Coordinates of C-alpha atoms in Angstrom, one line a residue:
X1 CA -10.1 4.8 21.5
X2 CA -8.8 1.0 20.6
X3 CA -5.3 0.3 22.3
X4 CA -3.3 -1.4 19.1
X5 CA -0.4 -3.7 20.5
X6 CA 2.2 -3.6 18.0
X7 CA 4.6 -6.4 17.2
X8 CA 7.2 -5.1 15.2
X9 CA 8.2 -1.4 14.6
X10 CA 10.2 -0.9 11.8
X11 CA 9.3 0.9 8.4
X12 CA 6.2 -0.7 7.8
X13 CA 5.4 -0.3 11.3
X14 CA 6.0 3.0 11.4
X15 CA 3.3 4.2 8.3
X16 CA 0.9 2.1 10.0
X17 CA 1.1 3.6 13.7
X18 CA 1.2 7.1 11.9
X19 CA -2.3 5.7 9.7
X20 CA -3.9 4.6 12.9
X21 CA -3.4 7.2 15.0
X22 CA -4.8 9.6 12.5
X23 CA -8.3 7.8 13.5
X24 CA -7.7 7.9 16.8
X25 CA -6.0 4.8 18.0
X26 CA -3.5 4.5 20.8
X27 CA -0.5 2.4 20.0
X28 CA 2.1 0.6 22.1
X29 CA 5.2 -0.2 20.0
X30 CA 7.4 -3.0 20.0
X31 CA 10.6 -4.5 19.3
X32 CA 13.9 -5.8 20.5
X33 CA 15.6 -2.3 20.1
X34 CA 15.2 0.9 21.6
X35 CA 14.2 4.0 19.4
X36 CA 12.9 2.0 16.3
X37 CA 10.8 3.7 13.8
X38 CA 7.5 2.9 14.7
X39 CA 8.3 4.0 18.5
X40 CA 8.8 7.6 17.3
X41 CA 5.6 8.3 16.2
X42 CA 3.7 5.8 18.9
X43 CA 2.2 6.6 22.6
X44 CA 4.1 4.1 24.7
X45 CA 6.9 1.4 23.7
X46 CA 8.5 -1.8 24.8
X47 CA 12.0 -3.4 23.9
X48 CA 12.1 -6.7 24.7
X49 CA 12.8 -9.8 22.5
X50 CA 9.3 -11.2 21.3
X51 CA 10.9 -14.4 20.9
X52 CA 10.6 -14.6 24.4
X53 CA 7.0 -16.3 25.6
X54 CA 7.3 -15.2 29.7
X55 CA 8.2 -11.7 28.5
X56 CA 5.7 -11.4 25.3
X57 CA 2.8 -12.7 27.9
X58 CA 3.6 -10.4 30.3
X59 CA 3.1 -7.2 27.4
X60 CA -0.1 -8.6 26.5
X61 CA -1.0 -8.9 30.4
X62 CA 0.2 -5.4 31.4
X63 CA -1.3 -3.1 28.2
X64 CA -4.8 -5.3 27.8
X65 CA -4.7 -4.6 24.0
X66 CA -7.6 -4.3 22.2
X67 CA -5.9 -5.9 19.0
X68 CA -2.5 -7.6 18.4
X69 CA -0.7 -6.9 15.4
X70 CA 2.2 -8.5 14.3
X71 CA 4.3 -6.9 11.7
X72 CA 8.2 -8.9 11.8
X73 CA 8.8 -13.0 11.7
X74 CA 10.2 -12.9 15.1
X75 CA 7.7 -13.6 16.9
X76 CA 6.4 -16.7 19.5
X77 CA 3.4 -17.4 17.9
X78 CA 1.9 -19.8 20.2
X79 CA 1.7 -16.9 22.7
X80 CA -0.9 -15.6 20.4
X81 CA -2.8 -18.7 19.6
X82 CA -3.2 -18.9 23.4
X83 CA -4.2 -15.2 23.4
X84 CA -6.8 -15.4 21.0
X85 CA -8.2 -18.6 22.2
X86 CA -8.6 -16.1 25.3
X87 CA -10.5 -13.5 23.4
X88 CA -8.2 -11.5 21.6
X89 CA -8.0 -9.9 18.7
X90 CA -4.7 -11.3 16.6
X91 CA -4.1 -9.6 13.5
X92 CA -5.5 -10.7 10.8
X93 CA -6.0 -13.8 12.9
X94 CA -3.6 -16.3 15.3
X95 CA -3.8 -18.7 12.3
X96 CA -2.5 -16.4 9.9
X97 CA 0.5 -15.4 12.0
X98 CA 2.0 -18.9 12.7
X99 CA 1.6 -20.2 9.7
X100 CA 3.4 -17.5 7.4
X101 CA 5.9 -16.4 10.5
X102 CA 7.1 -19.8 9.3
X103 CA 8.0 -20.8 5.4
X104 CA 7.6 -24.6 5.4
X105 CA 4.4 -24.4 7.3
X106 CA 2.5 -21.8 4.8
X107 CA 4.0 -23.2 1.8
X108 CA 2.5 -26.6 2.8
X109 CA -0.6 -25.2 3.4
X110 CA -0.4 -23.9 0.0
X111 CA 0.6 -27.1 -1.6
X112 CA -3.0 -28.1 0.3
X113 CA -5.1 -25.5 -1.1
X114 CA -4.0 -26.7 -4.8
X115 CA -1.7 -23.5 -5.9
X116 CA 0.9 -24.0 -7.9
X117 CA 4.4 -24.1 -6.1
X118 CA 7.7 -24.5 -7.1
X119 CA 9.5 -28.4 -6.0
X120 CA 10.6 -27.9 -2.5
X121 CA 12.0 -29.5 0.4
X122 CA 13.4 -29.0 3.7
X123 CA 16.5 -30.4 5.2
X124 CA 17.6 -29.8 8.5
X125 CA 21.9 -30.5 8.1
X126 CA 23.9 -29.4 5.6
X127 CA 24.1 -33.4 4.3
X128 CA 20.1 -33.0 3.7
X129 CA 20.4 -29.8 2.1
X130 CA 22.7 -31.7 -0.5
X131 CA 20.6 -34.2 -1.1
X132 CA 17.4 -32.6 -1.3
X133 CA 18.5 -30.1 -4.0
X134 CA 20.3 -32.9 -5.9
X135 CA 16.5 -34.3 -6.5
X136 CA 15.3 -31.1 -6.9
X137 CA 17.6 -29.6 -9.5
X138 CA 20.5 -28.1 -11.1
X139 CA 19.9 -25.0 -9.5
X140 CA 17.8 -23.8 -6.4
X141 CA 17.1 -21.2 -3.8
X142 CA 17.6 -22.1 -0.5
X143 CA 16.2 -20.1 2.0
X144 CA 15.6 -20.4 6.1
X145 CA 12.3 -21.5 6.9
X146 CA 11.8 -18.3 9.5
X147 CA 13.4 -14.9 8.5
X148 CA 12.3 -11.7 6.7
X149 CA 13.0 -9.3 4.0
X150 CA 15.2 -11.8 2.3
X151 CA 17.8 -12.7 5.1
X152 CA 19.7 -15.9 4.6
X153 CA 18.3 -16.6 1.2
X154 CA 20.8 -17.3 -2.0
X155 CA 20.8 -19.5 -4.7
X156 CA 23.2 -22.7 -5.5
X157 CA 24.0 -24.6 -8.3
X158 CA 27.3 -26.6 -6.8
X159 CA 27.8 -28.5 -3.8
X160 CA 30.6 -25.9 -2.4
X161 CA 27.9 -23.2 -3.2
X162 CA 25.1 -25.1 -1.2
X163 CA 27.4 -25.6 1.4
X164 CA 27.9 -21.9 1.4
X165 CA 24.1 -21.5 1.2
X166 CA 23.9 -23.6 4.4
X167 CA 25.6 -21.5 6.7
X168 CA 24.4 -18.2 5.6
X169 CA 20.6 -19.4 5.8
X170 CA 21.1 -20.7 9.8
X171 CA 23.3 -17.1 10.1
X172 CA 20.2 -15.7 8.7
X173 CA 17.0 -17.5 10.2
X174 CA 15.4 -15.6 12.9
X175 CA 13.9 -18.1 15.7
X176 CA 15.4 -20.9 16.8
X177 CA 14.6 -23.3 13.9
X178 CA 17.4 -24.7 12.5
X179 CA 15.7 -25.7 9.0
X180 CA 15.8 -24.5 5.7
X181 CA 14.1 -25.1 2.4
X182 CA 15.4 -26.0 -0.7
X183 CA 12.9 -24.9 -3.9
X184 CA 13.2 -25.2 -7.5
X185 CA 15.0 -22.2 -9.4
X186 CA 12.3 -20.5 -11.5
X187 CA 13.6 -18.8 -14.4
X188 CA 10.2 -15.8 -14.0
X189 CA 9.3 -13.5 -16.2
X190 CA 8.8 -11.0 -13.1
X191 CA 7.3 -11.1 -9.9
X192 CA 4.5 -9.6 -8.7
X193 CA 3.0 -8.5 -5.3
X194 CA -0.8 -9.1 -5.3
X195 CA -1.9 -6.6 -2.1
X196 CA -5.5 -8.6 -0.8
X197 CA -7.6 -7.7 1.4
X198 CA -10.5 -9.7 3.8
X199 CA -12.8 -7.9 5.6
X200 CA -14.6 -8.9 8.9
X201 CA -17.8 -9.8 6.7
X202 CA -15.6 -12.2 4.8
X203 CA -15.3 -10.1 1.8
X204 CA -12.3 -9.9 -0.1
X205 CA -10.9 -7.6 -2.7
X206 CA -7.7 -6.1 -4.1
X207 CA -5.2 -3.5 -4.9
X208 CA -3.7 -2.9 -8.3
X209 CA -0.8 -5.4 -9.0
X210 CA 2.6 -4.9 -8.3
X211 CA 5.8 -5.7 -10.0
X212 CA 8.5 -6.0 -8.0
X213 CA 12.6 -6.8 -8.3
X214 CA 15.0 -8.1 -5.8
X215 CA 18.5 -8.5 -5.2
X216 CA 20.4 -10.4 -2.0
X217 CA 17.0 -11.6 -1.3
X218 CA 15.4 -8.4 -0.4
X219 CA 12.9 -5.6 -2.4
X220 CA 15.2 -3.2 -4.4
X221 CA 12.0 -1.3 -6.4
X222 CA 8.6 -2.2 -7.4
X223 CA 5.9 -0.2 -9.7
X224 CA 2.2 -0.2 -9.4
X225 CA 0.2 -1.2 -12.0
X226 CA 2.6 -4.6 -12.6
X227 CA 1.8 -5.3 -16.5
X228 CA 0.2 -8.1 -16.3
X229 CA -2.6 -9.9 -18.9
X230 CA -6.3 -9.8 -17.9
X231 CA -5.8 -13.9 -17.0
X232 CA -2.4 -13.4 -14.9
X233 CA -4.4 -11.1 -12.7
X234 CA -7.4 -12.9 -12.3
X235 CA -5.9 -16.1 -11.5
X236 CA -3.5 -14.8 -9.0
X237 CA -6.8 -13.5 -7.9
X238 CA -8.2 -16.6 -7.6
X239 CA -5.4 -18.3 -5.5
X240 CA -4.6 -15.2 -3.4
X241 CA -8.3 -15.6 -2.3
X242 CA -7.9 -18.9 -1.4
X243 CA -5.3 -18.3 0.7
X244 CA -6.5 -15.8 2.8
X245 CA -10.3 -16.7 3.2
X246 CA -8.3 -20.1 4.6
X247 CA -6.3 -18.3 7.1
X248 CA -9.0 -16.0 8.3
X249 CA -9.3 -12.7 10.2
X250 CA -9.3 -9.6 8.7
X251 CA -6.5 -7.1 7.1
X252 CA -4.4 -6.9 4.3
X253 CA -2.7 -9.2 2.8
X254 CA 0.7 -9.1 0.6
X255 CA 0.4 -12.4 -1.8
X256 CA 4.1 -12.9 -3.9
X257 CA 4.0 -14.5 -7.2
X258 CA 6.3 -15.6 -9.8
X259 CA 5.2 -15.1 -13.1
X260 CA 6.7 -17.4 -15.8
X261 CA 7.5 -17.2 -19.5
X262 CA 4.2 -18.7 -20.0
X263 CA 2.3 -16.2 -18.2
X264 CA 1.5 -18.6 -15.3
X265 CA 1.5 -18.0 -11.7
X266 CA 3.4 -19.8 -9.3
X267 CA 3.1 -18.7 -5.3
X268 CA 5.9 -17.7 -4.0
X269 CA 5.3 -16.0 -0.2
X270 CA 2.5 -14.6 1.3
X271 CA 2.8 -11.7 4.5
X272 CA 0.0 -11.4 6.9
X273 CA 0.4 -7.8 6.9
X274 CA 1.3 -4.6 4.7
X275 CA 4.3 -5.4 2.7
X276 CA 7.6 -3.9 2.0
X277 CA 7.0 -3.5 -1.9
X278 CA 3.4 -1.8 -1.1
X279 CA 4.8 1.1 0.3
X280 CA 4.5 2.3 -3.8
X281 CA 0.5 3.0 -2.4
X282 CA 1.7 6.0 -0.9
X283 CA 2.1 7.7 -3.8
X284 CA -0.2 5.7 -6.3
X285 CA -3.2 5.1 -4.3
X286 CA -5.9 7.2 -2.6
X287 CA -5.7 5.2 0.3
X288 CA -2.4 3.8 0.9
X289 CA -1.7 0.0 2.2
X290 CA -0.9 1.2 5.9
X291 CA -4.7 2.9 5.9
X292 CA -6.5 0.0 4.5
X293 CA -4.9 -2.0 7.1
X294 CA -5.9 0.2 10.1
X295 CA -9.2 0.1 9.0
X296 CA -9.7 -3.3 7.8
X297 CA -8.3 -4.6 11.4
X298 CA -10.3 -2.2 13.4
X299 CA -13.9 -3.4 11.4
X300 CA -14.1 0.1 10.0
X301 CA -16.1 0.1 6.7
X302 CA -13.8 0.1 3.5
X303 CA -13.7 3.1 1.5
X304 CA -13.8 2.3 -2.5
X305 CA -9.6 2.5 -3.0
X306 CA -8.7 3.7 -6.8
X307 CA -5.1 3.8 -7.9
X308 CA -5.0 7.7 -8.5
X309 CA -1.8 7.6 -10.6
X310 CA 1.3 5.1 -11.5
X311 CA 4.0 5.2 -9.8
X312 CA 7.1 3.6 -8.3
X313 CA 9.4 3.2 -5.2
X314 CA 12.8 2.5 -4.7
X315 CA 14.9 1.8 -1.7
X316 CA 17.5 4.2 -0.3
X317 CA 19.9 1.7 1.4
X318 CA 22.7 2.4 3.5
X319 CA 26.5 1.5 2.2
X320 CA 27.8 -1.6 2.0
X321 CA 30.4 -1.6 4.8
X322 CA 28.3 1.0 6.7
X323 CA 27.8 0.5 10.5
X324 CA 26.8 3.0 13.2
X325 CA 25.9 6.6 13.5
X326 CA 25.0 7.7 10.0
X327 CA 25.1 10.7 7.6
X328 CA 22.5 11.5 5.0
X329 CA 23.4 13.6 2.2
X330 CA 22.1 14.5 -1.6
X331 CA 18.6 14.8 -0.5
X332 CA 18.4 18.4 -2.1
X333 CA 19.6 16.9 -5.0
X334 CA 17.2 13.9 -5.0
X335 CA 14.6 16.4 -4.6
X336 CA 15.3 18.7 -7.9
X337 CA 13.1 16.5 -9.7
X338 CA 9.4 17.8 -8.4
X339 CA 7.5 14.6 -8.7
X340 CA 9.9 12.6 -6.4
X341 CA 8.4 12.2 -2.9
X342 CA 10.3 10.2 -0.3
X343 CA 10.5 9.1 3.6
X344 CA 13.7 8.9 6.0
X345 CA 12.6 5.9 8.6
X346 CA 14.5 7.3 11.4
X347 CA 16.4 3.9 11.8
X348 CA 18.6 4.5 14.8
X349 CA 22.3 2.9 13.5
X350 CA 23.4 1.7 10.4
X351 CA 24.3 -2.1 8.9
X352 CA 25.7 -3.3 5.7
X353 CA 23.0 -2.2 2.8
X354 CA 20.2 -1.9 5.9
X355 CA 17.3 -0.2 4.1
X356 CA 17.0 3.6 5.5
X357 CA 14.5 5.0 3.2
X358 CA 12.4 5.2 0.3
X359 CA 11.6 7.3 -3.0
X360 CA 8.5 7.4 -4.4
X361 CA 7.9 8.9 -7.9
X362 CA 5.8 8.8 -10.8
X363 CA 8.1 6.2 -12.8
X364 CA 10.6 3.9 -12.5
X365 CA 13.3 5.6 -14.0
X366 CA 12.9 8.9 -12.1
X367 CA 12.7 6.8 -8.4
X368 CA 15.9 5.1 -9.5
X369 CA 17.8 8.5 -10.6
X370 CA 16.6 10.1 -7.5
X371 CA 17.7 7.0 -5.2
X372 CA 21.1 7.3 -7.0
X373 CA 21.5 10.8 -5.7
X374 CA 21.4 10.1 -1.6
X375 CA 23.9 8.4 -0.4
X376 CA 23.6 7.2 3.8
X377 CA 27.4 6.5 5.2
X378 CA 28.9 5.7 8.6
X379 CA 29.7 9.0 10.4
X380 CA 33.7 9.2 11.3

């Protein structure tokens, strides 16, 4: 049985322990809270803040993982360098991790590579900030260099509103790096999530598109298959490959990109793990993200993964001025339509819009009507 240290234990965290202990894993959850998702369904936890070398050393030291995954941004990742160069197993490698737990670092290295980026830059005051996007642009997205699921990212087209952008990107970042970058608006077409995986042996393949849409920064739906041409697929293919045969390891891979009005593809993020607008391959694919990854990390041999159906997913997010102890209600409702599916993630206190849950359904338009019915509001 392979002890799994795991670095994060939200939603995505959660699928994953539950996909890895269904082949027999044993998995130490972790995060800076008590009762997180992925601690409900694990064997042992820790709360600590992973930001913090001495303590994320001593972890490592006292559980003698097997394998390291990391699955949030917050995260010292030069405790894992050090940890592989000692023989461990960092997933999907120690390279991966520092470089995308940190925007400026894996969009340079994308820049590298030769994909096609958006103009960026990076400023570290608000005075930089101003002057960077004024080369850049009329209008840009400014976003903190470390964070995750779209905190601290917002768009500016004055210098009052990149001013504002400022501050709520350093009240965002996660870390202790006070630097943001400043990119080129893209007016897209849509966005898609490109889900890649790299095996052990160096091989790498790849899930069915998906399109994706998000609001305050963060995933509000996506659908899988995204409708894309023949060429948009195969040369996100192309760079997604690039990427992550350059960072290494083995695992899954979720590769953004932007797709413009000219059907070109412009890289956007990439996440060394599964991603929050994969969790659509619950219900679409025979094997979802969260058991590709436990298999792909472990060396296991890869199973030939069909999309059994189309399908969509759409956040259940708590209210807007929501905090603490929580009610759920219109689930029944929700659940009138028989081809909705969903999952509570057992979040243990409420914030403003915090995501809670998920539906999964055959279309769009039925996962939307469904997340319309279940409401999640502070209990008085």
């Amino acid at each position: 049985m392979k002890k799994i240290l795991l670095l994060g234990s939200g939603e995505l965290g959660k699928e994953l322990t539950i996909s890895l202990k269904r082949i027999g894993c044993n998995v130490i959850a972790c995060d800076s809270y008590e009762n997180a998702p992925a601690m409900q369904v694990s064997d042992q936890y820790e709360v600590f803040n992973m930001l913090d070398s001495n303590k994320l050393n001593k972890v490592i030291k006292a559980h003698k993982p097997d394998f390291i995954v990391p699955e949030v941004e917050a995260i010292e990742t030069q405790v894992l360098i050090e940890a592989e160069k000692s023989g461990k197993n960092v997933i999907p490698s120690a390279k991966a991790v520092n470089l995308t737990m940190n925007r400026d670092r894996i969009r340079d290295r994308a820049k590298i590579l030769g994909l096609p980026t958006a103009k960026f830059a990076y400023a570290e005051t608000e005075e930089q900030l101003i002057s960077e996007a004024k080369k850049i642009g009329t209008k840009v997205a400014v976003k903190p260099v470390m964070s995750s699921s779209g905190k601290g990212q917002s768009y500016a087209t004055t210098e009052d509103e990149l001013k504002s952008s400022w501050k709520f990107a350093i009240e965002g970042m996660r870390g202790n790096r006070k630097r943001v970058i400043v990119e080129e608006f893209i007016d897209f077409d849509y966005e898609i999530t490109l889900l890649t995986i790299l095996e052990k042996s160096g091989n790498v393949s790849f899930c069915e598109p998906i399109g994706h849409f998000q609001e305050r920064g963060d995933y509000q739906y996506s659908w899988q298959p995204a409708n894309c041409s023949k060429n948009v697929i195969l040369n996100a293919q192309d760079a997604a490959r690039k990427m992550v045969l350059d960072l290494g390891g083995s695992g899954i891979f979720g590769v953004e990109f932007f797709i413009d009005k000219k059907s070109r593809i412009i890289f956007s993020e990439l996440s060394p793990r599964p991603h929050d607008t994969g969790m659509v391959t619950m219900y679409t694919q025979n094997y979802s993200q969260f058991d590709i990854h436990a298999r792909v990390l472990l060396g296991l041999p890869l199973p030939e993964v069909k999309l059994n159906r189309s399908g969509a997913s759409h956040v259940i997010l708590a209210d807007e001025n929501a905090t603490g102890n929580y009610l759920i209600e219109g689930v029944e409702k929700a659940l009138e339509d028989k081809s909705i599916d969903f999952r509570i993630f057992g979040k243990p206190y409420l914030k403003s819009y915090r995501r809670m849950g998920v539906i999964l359904a055959e279309n769009l338009e039925n996962a939307k009507a469904a997340a319309k019915k279940i409401s999640i509001k502070s209990k008085l």
